[in-house]
Short mmCIF file of C-alpha atoms and ligand atoms in Angstrom, two decimals:
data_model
loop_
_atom_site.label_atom_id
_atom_site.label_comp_id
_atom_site.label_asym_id
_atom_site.label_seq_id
_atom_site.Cartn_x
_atom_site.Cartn_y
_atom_site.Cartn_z
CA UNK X 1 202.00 25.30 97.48
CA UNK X 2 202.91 28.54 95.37
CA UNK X 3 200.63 29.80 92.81
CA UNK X 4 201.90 31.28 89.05
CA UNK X 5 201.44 35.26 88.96
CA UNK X 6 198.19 34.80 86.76
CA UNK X 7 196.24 32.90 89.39
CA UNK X 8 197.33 35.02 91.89
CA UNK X 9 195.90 38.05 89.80
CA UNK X 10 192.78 35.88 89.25
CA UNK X 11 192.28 35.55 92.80
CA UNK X 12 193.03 38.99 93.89
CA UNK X 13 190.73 40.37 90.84
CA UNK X 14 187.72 37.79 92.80
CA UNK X 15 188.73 40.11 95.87
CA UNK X 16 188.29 42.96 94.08
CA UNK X 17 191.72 43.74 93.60
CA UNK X 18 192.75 45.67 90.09
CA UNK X 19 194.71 43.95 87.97
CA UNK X 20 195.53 44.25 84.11
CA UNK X 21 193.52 42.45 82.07
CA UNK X 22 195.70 39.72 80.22
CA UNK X 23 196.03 36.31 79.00
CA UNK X 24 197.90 33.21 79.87
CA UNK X 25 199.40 30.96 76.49
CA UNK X 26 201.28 28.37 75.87
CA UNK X 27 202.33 29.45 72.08
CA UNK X 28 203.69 32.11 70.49
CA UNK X 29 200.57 32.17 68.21
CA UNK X 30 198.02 32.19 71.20
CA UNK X 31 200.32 35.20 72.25
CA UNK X 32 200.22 37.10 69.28
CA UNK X 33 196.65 37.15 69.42
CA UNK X 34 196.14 38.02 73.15
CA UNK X 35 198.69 41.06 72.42
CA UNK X 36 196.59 42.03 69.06
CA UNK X 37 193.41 41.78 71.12
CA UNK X 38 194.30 44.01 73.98
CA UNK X 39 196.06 46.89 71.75
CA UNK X 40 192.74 46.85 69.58
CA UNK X 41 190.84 47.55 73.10
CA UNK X 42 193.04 50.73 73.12
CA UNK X 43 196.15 49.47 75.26
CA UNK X 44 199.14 50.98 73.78
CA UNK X 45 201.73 48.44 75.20
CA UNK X 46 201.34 44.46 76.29
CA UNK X 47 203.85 42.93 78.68
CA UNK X 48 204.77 39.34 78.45
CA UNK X 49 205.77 37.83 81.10
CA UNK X 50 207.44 34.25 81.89
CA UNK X 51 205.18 32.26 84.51
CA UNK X 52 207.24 30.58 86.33
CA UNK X 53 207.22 29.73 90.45
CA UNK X 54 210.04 32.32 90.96
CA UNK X 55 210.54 36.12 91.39
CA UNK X 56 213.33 38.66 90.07
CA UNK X 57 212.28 37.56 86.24
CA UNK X 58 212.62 41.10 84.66
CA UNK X 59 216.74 40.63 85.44
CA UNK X 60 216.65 37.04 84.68
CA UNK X 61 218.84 35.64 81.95
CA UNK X 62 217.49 32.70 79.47
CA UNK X 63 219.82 29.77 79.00
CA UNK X 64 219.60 30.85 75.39
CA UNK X 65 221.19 34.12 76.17
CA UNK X 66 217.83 36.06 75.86
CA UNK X 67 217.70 38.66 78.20
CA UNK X 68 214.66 39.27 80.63
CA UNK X 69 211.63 37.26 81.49
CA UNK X 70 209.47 40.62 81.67
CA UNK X 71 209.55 42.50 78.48
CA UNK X 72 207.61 44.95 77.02
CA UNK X 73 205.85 45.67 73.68
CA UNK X 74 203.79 47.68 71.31
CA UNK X 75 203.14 45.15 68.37
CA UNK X 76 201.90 41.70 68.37
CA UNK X 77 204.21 40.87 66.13
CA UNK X 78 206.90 41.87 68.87
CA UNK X 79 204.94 39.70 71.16
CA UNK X 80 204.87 36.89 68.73
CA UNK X 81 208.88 36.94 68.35
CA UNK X 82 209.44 37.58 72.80
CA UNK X 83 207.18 34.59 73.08
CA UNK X 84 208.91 32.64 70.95
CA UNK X 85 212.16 33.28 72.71
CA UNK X 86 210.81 32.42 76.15
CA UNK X 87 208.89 29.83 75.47
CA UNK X 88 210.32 26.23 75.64
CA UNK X 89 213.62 27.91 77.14
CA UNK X 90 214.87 27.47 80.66
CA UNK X 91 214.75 31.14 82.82
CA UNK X 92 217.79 31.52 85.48
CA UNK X 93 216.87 33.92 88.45
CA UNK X 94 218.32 35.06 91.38
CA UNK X 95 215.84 33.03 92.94
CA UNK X 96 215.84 29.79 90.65
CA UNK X 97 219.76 28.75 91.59
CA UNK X 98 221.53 28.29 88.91
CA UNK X 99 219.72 24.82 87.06
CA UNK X 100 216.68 27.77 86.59
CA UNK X 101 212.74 26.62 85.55
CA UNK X 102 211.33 25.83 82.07
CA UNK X 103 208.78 28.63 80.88
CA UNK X 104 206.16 26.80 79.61
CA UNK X 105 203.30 29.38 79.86
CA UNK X 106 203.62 33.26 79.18
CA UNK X 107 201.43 35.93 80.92
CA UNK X 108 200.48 38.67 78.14
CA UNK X 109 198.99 41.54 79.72
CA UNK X 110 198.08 45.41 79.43
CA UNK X 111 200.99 47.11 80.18
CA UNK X 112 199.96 50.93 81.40
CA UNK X 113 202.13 53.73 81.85
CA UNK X 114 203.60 53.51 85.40
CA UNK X 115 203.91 56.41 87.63
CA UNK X 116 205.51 54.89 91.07
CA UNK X 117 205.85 51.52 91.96
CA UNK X 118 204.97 50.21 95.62
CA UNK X 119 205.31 47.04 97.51
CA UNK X 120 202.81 45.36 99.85
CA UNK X 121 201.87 42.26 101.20
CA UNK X 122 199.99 39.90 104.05
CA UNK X 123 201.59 37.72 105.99
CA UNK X 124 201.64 35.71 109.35
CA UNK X 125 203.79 37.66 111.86
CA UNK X 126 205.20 34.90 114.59
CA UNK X 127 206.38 37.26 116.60
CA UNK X 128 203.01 39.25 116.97
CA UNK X 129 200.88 36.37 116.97
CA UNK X 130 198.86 38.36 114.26
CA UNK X 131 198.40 38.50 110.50
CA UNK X 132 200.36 41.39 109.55
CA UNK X 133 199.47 43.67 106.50
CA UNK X 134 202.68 45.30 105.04
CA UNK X 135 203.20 48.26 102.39
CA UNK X 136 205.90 50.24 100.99
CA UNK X 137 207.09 53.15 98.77
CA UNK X 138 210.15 51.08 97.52
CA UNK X 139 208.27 48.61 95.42
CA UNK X 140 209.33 46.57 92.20
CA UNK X 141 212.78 46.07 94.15
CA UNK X 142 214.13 43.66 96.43
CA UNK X 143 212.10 43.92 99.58
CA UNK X 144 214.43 41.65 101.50
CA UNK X 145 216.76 44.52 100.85
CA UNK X 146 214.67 47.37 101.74
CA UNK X 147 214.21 45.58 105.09
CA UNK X 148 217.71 45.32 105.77
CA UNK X 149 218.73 48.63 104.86
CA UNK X 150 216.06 51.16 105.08
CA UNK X 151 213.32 49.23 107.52
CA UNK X 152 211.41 51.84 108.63
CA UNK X 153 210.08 51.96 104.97
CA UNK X 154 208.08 49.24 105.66
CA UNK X 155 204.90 50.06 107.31
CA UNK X 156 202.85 47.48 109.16
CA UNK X 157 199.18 47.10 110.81
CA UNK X 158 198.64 43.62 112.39
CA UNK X 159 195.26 42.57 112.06
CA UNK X 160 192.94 41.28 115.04
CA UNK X 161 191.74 38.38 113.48
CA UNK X 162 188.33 37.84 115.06
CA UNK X 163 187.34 41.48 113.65
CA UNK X 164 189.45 41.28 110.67
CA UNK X 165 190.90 43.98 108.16
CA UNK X 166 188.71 47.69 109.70
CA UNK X 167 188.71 50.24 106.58
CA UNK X 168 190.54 52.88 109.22
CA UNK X 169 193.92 50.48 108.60
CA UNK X 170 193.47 50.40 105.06
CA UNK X 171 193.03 54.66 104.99
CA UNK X 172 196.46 54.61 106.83
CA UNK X 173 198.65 51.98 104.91
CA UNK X 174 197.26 54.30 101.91
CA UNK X 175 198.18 57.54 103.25
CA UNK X 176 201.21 56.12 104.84
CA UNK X 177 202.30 54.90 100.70
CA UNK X 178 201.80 59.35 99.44
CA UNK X 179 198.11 58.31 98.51
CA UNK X 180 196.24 61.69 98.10
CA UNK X 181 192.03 62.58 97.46
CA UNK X 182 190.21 59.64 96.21
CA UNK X 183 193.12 57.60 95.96
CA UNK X 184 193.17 56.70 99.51
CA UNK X 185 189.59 54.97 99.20
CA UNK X 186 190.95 52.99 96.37
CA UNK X 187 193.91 52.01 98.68
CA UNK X 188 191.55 51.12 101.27
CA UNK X 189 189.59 48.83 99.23
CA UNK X 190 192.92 47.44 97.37
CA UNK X 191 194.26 46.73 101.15
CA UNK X 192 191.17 45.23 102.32
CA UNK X 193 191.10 42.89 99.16
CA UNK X 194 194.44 41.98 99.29
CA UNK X 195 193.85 40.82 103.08
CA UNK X 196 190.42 38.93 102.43
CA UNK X 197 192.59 36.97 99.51
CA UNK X 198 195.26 35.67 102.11
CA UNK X 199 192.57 35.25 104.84
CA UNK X 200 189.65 33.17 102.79
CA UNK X 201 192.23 31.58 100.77
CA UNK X 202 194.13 30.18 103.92
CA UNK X 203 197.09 31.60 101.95
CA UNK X 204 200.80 32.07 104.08
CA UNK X 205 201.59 34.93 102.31
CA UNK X 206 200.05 37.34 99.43
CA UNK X 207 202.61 39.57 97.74
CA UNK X 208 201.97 42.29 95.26
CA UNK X 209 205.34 43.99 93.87
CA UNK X 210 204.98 46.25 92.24
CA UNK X 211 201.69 47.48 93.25
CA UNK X 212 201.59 50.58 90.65
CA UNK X 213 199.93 54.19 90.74
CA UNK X 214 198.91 54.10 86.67
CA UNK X 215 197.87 56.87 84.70
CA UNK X 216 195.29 55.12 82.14
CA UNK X 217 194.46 56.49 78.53
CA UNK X 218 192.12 59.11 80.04
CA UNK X 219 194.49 61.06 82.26
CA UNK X 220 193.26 59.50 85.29
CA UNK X 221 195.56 57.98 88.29
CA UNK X 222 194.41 54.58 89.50
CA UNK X 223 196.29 51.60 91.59
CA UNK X 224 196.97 48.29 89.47
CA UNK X 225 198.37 45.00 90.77
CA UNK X 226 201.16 44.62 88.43
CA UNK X 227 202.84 41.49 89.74
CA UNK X 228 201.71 39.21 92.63
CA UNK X 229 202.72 36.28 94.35
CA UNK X 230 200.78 33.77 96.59
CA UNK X 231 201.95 31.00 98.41
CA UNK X 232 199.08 28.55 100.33
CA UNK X 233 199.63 26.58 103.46
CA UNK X 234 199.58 23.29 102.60
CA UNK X 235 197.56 21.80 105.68
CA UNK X 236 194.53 23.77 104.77
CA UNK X 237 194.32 23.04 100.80
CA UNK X 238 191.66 20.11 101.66
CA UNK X 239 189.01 22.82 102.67
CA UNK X 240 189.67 24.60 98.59
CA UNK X 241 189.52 21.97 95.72
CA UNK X 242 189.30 24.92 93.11
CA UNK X 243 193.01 26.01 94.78
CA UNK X 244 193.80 22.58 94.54
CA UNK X 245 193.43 22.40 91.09
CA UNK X 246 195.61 25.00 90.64
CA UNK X 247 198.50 23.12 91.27
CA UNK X 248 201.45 22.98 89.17
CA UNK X 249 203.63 19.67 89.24
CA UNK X 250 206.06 20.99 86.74
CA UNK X 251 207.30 23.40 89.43
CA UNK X 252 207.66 21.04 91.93
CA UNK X 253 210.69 18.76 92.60
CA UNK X 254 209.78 15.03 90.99
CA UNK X 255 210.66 13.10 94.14
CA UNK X 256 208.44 15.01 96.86
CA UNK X 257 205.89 14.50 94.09
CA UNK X 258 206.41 10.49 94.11
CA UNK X 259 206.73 10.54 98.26
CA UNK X 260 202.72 12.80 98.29
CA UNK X 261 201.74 9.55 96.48
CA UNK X 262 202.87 7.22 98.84
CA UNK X 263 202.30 9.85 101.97
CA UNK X 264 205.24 10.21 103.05
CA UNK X 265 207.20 13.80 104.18
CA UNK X 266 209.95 14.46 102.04
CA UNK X 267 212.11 17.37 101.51
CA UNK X 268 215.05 17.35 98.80
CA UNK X 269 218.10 18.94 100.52
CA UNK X 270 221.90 19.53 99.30
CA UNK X 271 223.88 17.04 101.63
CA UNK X 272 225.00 13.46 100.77
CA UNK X 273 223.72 11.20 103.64
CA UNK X 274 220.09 10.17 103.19
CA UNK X 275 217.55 9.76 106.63
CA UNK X 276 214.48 7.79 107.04
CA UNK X 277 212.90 8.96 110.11
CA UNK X 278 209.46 8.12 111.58
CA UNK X 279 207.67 11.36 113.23
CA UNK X 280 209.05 14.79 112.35
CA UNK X 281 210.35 15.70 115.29
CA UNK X 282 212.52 13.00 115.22
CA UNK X 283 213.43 12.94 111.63
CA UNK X 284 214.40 16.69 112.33
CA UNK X 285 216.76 16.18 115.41
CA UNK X 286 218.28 13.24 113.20
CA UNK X 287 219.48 16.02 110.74
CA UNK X 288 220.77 17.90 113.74
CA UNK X 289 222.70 15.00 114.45
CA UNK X 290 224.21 14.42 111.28
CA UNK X 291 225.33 18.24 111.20
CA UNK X 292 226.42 18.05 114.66
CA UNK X 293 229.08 14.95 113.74
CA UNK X 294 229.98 16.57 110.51
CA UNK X 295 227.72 15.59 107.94
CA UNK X 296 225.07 16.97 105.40
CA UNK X 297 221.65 15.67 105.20
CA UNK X 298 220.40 14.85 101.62
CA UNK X 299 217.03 15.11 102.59
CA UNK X 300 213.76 15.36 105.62
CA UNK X 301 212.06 12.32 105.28
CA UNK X 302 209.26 11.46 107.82
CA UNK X 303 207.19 7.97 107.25
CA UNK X 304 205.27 8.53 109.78
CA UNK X 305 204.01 6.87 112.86
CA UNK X 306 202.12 3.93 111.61
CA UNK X 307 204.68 3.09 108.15
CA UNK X 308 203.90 -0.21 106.32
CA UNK X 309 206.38 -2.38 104.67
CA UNK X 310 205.62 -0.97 101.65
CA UNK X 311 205.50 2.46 102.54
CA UNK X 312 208.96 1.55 103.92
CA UNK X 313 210.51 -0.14 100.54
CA UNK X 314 208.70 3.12 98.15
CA UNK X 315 210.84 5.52 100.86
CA UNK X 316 214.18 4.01 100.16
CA UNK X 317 213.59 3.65 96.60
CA UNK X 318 212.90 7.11 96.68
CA UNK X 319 215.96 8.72 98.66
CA UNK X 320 218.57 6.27 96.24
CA UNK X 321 216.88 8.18 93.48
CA UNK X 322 219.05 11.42 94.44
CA UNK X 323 222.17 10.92 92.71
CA UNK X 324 224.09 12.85 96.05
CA UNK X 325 223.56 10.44 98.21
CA UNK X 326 226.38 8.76 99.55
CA UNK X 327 224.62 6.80 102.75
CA UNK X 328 221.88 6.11 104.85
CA UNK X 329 221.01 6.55 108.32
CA UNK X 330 217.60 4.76 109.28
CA UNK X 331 216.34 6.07 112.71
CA UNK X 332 213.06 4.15 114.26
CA UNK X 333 211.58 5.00 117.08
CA UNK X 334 208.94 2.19 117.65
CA UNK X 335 206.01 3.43 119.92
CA UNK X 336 203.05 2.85 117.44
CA UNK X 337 205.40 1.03 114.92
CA UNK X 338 206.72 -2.38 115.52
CA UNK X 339 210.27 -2.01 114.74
CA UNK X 340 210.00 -5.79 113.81
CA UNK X 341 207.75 -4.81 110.53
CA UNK X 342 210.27 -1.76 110.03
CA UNK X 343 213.09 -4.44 109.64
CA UNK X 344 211.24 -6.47 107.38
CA UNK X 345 210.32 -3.62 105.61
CA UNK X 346 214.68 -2.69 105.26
CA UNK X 347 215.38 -5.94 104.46
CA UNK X 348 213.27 -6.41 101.30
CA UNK X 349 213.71 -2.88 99.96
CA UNK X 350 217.68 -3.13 100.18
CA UNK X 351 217.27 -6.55 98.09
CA UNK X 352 214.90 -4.89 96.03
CA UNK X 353 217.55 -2.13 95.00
CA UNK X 354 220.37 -3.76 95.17
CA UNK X 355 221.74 -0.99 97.53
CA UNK X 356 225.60 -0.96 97.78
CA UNK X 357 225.83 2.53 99.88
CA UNK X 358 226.62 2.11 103.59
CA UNK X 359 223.79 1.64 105.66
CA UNK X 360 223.26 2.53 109.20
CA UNK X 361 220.77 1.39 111.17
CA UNK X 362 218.90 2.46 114.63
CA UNK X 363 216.21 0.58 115.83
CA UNK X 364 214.41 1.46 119.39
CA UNK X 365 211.25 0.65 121.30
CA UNK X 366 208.33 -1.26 120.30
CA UNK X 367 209.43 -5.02 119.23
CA UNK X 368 212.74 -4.32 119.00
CA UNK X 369 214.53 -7.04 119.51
CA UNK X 370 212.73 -9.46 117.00
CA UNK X 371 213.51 -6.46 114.55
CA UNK X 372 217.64 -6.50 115.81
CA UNK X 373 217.53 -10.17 115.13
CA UNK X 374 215.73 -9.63 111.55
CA UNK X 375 218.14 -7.41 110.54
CA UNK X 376 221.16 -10.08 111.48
CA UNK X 377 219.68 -13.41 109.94
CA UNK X 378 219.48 -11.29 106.94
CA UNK X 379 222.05 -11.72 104.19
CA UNK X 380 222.44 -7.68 103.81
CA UNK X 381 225.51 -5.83 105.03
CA UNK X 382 223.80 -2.96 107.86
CA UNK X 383 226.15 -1.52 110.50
CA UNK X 384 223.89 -1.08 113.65
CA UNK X 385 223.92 2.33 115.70
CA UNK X 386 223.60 1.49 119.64
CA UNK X 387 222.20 5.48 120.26
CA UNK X 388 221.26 8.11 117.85
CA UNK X 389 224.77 9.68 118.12
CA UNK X 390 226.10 6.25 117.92
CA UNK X 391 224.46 5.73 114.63
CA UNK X 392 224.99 9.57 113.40
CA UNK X 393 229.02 9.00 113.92
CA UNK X 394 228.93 5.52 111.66
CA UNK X 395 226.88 7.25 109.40
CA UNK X 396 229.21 10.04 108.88
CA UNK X 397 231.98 8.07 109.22
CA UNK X 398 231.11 5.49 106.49
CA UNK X 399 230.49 8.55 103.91
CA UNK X 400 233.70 10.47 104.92
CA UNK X 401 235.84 7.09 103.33
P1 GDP S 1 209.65 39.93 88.77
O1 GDP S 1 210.91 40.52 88.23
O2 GDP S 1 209.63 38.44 88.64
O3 GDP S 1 209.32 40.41 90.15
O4 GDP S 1 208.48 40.44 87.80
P2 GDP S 1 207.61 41.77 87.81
O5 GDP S 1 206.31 41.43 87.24
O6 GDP S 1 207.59 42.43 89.15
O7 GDP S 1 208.37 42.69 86.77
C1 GDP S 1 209.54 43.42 87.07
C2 GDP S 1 209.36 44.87 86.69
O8 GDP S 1 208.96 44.97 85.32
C3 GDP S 1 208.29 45.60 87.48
O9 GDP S 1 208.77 46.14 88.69
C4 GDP S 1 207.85 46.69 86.51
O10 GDP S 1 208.71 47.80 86.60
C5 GDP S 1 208.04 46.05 85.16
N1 GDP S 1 206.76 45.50 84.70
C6 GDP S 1 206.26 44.27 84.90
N2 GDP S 1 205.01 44.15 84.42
C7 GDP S 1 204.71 45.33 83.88
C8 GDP S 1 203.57 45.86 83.25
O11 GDP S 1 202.54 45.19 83.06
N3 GDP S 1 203.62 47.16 82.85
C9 GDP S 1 204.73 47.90 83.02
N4 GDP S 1 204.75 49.15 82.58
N5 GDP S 1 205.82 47.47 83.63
C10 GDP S 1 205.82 46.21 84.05
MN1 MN S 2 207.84 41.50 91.13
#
């Protein structure tokens, strides 16, 4: 689950992370007054920014032509006409593909004067076995490219995690970012916050880019979080209702939402031939198969090992609601399932939809042949698979026509 850049800077701020102080709103009104708010505390500029579950918004293009979903300002009147032009509109990123995300909510937030922007982040490194800390002097750009082209500008310190984040690492990544005097205690403590966020919040990855050296009204240099990103792992949201609740289901694709509700594993993908799978290993070597023999999965669907009919008939509904799909492989294993109640289970959902796509089916295991049989004395046109790459080949086969 991904969180909007304003409770990501709530989160960090608990962790004692800087951040500007701003606003969320959902109206150009409630944005005009955050703006004329913050410039009577003494701020000389507000940004407003679209909140949306996607990065590379300041070059981001509005449907309506409106340029930008970062912009800056230095009346709330400005704010009042920005929001207005973001709001309700649809913002295309390179990171959105091309159908882009409704802005619905706009961040309005101090904007201070920015002396050098830097790049940092905590994440899970596989290959280490070790939560990695990362930082950079090429910030507010595309990291992926840094990496690629210059990647000894990354610096990283991998964390023991039974002795977590020491102070010492933080005093390097600082120094190793150009940090000088009391700057590099402030890095420290930004470093060790930013850590403690991904850590306690059982977060996959914490991102702040930029993370900005600031000169404030005063003269004075300080480190800001200007933009950050967090993404949790999914498995341990149970253990944090207040993350829960953070939840956005406008950013997330309808159907997965409709398959949580009935739990059952789905992932929307681009190809054309739908799976229903039981266990994920399974479901995932089914896609293999597809690929393999020349077709495109539309989608990772896992029922699980202990489906019901029901369960069954709410899967199929769901994968016919993708408009790409031009057939469907079913693949049972039955070891805790009886492939008997998984034919049932066919059976009444292809009645139920009236389903007029090819449908290939591979039934093994537990039961099985009372489930072969169901599937024959039924009225409903199914092409039975023998083997996996048996069925895979019809599959492909009855979608290439
Ligand atoms: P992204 O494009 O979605 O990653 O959004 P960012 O929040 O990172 O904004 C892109 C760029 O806009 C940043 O790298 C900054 O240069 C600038 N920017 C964003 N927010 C602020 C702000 O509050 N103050 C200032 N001065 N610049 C900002
Ligand atoms: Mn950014």
């Amino acid at each position: 689950m991904n969180l909007h850049e304003f409770q990501a800077k709530q989160l960090l701020a608990q962790y004692g992370v800087v951040v500007p102080a701003g606003e969320v709103c959902s109206s150009a009104e409630a944005a005009q007054q955050a703006a004329a708010q913050l410039l009577a505390q003494g701020h000389n500029r507000v940004a407003i920014k679209a909140q949306i579950h996607a990065g590379g918004r300041g070059k981001g293009t509005f449907k309506s032509g409106f340029q930008g979903g970062v912009k800056l300002c230095q009346t709330a009147g400005d704010v009042f006409e920005k929001a207005g032009a973001m709001l309700g509109q649809v913002l295309v990123t390179k990171q959105t593909g091309p159908e882009g995300r409704l802005v619905s909510r706009v961040l309005v937030a101090a904007a201070p004067v920015i002396r050098k922007e830097f790049y940092c982040a905590v994440l899970l490194d596989r290959a280490a076995s070790r939560p990695m800390v990362m930082a950079s002097t090429e910030g507010g750009v595309d990291i992926e490219e840094v990496a690629a082209k210059h990647p000894k500008k990354i610096i990283k310190e991998a964390v023991n995690p039974s002795v977590g984040f020491l102070p010492f690492q933080g005093r390097k990544l600082a120094a190793a970012l150009g940090l000088k005097g009391d700057l590099i205690g402030a890095g420290a403590k930004m470093f060790g916050g930013l850590y403690k966020t991904w850590w306690e919040c059982d977060a996959s990855m914490v991102e702040i880019n930029p993370l900005c050296l600031i000169t404030g009204p005063d003269g004075k240099e300080s480190l800001m979080a200007v933009d950050a990103k967090i993404s949790l792992d999914d498995n341990a949201l149970y253990r944090h209702p207040n993350l829960q609740a953070m939840r956005d289901l406008a950013e997330e694709a309808p159907l997965e939402i409709e398959a949580s509700k009935h739990n059952l594993n789905y992932i929307k993908l681009d190809g054309n031939i739908a799976c229903l799978v039981n266990g994920a290993g399974l479901a995932m070597a089914t896609m293999d198969i597809i690929k393999h023999f020349g077709g495109e999965p539309a989608n990772f669907l896992d029922v699980g090992g202990g489906a019901s009919r029901e369960q069954v008939a709410a899967a199929f509904k769901i994968i016919l609601s993708d408009p790409h799909v031009k057939g469907i492989l079913v693949n049972i294993f039955g070891g805790i399932m009886d492939c008997n109640i998984i034919a049932t289970g066919i059976v009444a959902a292809v009645k139920e939809t009236g389903l007029q796509l090819p449908l290939v089916v591979r039934l093994e295991g537990n039961n099985v042949a009372a489930g072969k049989q169901t599937l024959a004395e039924s009225a409903v046109s199914i092409i039975p698979g023998d083997s996996m790459a048996d069925a895979a080949q019809k599959v492909v086969q009855a979608v290439g026509k």
